[in-house]
Short mmCIF file of C-alpha atoms in Angstrom, two decimals:
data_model
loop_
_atom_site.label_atom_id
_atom_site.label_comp_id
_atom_site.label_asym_id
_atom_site.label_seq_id
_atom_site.Cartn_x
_atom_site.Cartn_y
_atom_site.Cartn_z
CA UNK A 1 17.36 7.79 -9.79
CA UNK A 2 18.26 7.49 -13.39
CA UNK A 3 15.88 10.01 -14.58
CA UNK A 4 17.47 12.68 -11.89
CA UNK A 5 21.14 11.65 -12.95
CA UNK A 6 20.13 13.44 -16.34
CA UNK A 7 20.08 16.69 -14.08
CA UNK A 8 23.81 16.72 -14.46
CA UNK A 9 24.50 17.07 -10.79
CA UNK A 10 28.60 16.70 -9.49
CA UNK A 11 27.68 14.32 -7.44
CA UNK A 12 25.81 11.11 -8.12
CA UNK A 13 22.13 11.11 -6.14
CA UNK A 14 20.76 8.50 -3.87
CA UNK A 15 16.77 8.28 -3.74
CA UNK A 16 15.81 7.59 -0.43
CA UNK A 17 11.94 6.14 -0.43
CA UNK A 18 9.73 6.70 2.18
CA UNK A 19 8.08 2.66 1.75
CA UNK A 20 8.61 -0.30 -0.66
CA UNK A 21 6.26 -2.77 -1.47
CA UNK A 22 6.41 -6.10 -2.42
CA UNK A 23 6.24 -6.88 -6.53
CA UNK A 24 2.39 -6.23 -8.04
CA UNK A 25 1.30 -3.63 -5.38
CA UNK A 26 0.39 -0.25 -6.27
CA UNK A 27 1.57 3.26 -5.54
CA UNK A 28 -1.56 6.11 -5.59
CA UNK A 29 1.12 8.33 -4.14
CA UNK A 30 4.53 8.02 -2.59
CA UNK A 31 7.16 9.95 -1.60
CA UNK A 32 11.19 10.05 -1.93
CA UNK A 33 13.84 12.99 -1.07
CA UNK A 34 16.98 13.37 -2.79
CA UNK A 35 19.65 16.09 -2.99
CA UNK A 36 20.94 17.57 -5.72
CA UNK A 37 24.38 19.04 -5.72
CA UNK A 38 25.15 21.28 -9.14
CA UNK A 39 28.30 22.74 -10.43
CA UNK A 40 29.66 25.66 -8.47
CA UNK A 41 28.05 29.12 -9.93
CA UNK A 42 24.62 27.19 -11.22
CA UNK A 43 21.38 28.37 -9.55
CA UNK A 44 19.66 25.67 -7.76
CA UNK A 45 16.16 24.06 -9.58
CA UNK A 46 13.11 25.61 -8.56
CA UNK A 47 10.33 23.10 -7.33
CA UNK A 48 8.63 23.67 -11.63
CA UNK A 49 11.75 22.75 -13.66
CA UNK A 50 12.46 19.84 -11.11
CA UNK A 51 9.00 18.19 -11.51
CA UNK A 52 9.43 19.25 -15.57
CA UNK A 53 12.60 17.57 -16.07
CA UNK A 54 12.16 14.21 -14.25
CA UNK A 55 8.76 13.70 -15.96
CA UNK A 56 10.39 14.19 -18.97
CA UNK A 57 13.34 11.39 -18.31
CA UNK A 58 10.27 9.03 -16.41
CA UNK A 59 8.05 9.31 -20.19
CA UNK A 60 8.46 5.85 -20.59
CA UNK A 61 7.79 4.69 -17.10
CA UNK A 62 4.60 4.04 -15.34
CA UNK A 63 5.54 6.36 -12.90
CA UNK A 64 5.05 10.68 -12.29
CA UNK A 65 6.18 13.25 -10.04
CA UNK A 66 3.22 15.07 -8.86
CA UNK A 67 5.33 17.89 -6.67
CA UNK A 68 8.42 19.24 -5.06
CA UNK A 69 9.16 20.85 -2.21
CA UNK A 70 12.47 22.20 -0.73
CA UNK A 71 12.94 20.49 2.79
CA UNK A 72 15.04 20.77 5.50
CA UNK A 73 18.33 18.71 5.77
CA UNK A 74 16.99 17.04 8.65
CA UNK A 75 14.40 16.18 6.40
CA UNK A 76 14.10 12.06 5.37
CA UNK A 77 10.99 10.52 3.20
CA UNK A 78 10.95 7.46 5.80
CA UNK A 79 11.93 8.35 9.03
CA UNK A 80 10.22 11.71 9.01
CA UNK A 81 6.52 9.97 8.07
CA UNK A 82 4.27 10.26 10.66
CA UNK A 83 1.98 7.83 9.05
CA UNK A 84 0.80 5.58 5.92
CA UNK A 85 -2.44 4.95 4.42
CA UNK A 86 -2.78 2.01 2.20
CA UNK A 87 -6.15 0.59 0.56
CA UNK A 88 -7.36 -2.79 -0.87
CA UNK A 89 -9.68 -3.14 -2.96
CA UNK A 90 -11.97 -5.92 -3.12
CA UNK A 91 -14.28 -6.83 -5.88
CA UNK A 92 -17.84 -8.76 -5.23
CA UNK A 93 -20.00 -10.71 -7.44
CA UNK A 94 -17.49 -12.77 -9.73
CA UNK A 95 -18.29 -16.36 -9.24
CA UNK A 96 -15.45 -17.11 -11.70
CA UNK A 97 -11.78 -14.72 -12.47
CA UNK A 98 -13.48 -14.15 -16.17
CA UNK A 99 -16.02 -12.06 -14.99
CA UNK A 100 -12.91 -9.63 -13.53
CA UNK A 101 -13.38 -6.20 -15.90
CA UNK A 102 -10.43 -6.92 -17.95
CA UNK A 103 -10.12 -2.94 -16.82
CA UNK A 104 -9.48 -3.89 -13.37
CA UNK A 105 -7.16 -6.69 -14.07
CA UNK A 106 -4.36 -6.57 -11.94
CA UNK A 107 -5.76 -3.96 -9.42
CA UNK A 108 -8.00 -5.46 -7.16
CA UNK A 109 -8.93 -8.92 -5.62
CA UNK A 110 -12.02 -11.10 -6.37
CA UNK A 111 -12.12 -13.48 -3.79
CA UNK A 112 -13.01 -17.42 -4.47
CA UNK A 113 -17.38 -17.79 -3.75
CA UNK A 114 -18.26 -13.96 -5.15
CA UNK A 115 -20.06 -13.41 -1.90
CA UNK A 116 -18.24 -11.97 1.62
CA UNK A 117 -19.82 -10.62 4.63
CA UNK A 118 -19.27 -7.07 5.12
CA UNK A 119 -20.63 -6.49 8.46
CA UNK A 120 -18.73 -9.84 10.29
CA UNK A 121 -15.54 -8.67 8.47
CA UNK A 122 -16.40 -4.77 9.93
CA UNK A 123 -16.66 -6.41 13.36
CA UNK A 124 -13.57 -8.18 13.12
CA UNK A 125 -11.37 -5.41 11.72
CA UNK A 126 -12.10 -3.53 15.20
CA UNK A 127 -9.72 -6.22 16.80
CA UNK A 128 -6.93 -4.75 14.62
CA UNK A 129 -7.31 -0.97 15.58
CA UNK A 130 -4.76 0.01 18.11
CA UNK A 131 -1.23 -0.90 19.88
CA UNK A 132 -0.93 -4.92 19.77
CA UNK A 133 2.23 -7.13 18.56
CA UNK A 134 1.17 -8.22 14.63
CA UNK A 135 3.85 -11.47 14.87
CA UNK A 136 1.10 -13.74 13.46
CA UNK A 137 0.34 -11.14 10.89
CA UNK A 138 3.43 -10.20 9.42
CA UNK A 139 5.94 -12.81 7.13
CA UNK A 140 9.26 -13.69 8.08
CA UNK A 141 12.28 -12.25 6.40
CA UNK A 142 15.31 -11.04 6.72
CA UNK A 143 14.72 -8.08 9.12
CA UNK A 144 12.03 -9.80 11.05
CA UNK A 145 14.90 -10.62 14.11
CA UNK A 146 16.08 -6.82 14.30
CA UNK A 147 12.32 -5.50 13.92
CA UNK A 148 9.58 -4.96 16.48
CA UNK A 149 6.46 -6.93 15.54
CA UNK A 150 4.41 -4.51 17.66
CA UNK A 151 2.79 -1.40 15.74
CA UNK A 152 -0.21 0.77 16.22
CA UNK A 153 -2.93 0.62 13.83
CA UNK A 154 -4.99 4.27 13.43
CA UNK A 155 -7.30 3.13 10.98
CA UNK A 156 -9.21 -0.08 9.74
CA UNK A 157 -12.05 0.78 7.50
CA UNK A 158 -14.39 -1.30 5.13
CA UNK A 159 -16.47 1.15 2.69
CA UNK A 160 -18.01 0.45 -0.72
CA UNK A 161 -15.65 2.05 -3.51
CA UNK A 162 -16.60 2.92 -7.36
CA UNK A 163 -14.95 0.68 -9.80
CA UNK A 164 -13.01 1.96 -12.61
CA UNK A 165 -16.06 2.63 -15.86
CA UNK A 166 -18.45 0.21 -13.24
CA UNK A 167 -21.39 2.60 -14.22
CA UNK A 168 -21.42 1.49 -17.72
CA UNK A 169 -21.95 -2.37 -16.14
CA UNK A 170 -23.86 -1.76 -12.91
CA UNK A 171 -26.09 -4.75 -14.99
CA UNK A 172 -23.47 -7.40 -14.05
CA UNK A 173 -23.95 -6.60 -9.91
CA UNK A 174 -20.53 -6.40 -9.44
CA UNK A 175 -19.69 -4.37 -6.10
CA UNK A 176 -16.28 -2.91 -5.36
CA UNK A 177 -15.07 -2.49 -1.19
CA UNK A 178 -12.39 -0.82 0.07
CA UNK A 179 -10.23 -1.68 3.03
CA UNK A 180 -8.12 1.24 4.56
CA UNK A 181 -5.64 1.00 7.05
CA UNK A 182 -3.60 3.80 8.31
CA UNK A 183 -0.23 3.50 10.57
CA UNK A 184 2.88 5.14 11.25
CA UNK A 185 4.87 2.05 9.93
CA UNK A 186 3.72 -1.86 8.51
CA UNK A 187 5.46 -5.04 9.44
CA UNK A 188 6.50 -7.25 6.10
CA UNK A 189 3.11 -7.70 4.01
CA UNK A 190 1.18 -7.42 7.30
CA UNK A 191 -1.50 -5.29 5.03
CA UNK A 192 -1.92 -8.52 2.88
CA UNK A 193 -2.23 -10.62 5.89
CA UNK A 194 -4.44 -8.52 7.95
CA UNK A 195 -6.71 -8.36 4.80
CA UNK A 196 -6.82 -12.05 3.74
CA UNK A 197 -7.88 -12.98 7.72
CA UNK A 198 -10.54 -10.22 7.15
CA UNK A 199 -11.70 -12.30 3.86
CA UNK A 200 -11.49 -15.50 5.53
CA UNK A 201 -14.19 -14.10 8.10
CA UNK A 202 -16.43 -12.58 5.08
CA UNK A 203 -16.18 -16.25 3.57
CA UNK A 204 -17.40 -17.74 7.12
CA UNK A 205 -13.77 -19.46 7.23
CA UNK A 206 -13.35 -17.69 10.31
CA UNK A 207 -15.48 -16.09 12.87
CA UNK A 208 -14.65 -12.13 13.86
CA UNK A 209 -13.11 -12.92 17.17
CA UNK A 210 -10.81 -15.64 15.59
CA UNK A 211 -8.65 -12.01 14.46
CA UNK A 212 -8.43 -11.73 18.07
CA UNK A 213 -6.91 -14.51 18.65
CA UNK A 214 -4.75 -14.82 16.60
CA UNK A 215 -3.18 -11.62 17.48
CA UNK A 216 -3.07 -12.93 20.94
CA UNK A 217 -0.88 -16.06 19.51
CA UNK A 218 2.10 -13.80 18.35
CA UNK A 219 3.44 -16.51 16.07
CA UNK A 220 3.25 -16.15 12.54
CA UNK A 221 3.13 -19.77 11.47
CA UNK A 222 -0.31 -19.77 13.15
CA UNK A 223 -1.41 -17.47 10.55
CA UNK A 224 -4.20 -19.82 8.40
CA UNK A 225 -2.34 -21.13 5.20
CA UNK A 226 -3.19 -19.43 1.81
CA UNK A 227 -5.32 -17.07 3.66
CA UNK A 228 -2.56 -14.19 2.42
CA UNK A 229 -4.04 -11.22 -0.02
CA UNK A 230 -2.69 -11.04 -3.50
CA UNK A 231 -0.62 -7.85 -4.06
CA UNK A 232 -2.55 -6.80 -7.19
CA UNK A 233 -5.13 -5.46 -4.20
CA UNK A 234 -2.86 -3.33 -2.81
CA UNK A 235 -2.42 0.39 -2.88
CA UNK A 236 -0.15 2.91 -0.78
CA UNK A 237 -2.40 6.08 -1.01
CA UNK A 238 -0.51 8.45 0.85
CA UNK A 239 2.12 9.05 2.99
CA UNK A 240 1.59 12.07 5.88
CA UNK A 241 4.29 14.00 7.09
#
């Protein structure tokens, strides 16, 4: 917002995001819309000098603008999303948080044991697929009484995922996961919930049709205590219009 105030526009600009995320998660790729009003007479920016000039204000910010597009007014970055994709990535083998990469500090999860079980944690994540009510999977806040808990989930996938330089240690038999989920919308850190009950089955914590039931529940104080992902897992990948 700061960065487009530079643009000299006449009247001050609102960015409107299409998701936030709770402090420590990532953003792959997100999306915003704004308008930009200039002084009578001035040409509006073309989609090139509008990606230029924000990059150049956002320099010292761990943040870029990969592209532009003119939209229609009708046009908004959250309620116009027809769905989001978000990925955690999980890291294997550490018996201890020293053995993290220091590369990949801060941008994945090594759970407690080093060891999970993929396949019981692939059975379970089939519970999650489709229209249910996530109450037990989402935390309470301050929109929680105006919001919905039920949402429909399009996608829950556990593939192995390349670390960041992990051919130059393939030695250590570290092994990176990654758990995709794709929806139109997410309850409050029902991602980090959904994933930490998936962990709890691939630490034998909890069996694969425990994720059933506790969907069935619809309370989210039933949820198991501590079981909740760290954010540094977290991703937003994309964001489909």
């Amino acid at each position: 917002q700061k960065a487009a105030q530079n643009l000299k526009p006449i009247v001050p600009i609102k960015f409107h995001i299409s998701s936030r995320t709770d402090t420590g998660v990532h953003a792959l790729c997100n999306s915003a819309h704004l308008d930009i009003q200039r002084a009578p007479g001035k040409p509006a920016f073309n989609e090139k000098q509008l990606i230029y000039s924000l990059n150049y204000h956002l320099k010292p910010e761990p943040i870029r603008i990969l592209n532009a597009y003119r939209v229609t007014n009708s046009f908004h970055a959250r309620f116009s999303a027809l769905s989001r994709t978000y990925i955690y990535r999980l890291l294997m083998g550490c018996t201890h948080y020293s053995e993290i990469p220091v590369f990949e500090r801060d941008l994945c999860w090594a759970p407690v044991g080093g060891y999970l079980n993929v396949p019981a944690m692939q059975d379970a994540a089939q519970f999650l697929l489709g229209t249910h009510d996530f109450s037990t999977f989402r935390s309470l806040n301050s929109e929680t009484p105006f919001q919905s808990p039920v949402r429909t989930i399009l996608q829950a996938d556990i593939q192995p995922s390349s670390g960041f330089l992990s051919q130059h240690y393939q030695h250590r038999g570290l092994e990176f996961w990654e758990l995709k989920f794709r929806s139109r919308s997410f309850l409050y850190r029902q991602v980090r919930r959904m994933v930490g009950a998936l962990v709890a089955v691939g630490q034998g914590k909890l069996t694969p049709h425990h994720i059933k039931e506790l969907l069935e529940i619809k309370d989210s104080r039933a949820f198991p205590p501590n079981a909740m992902a760290p954010p540094s897992g977290l991703f937003l990948k994309s964001v489909e219009y």
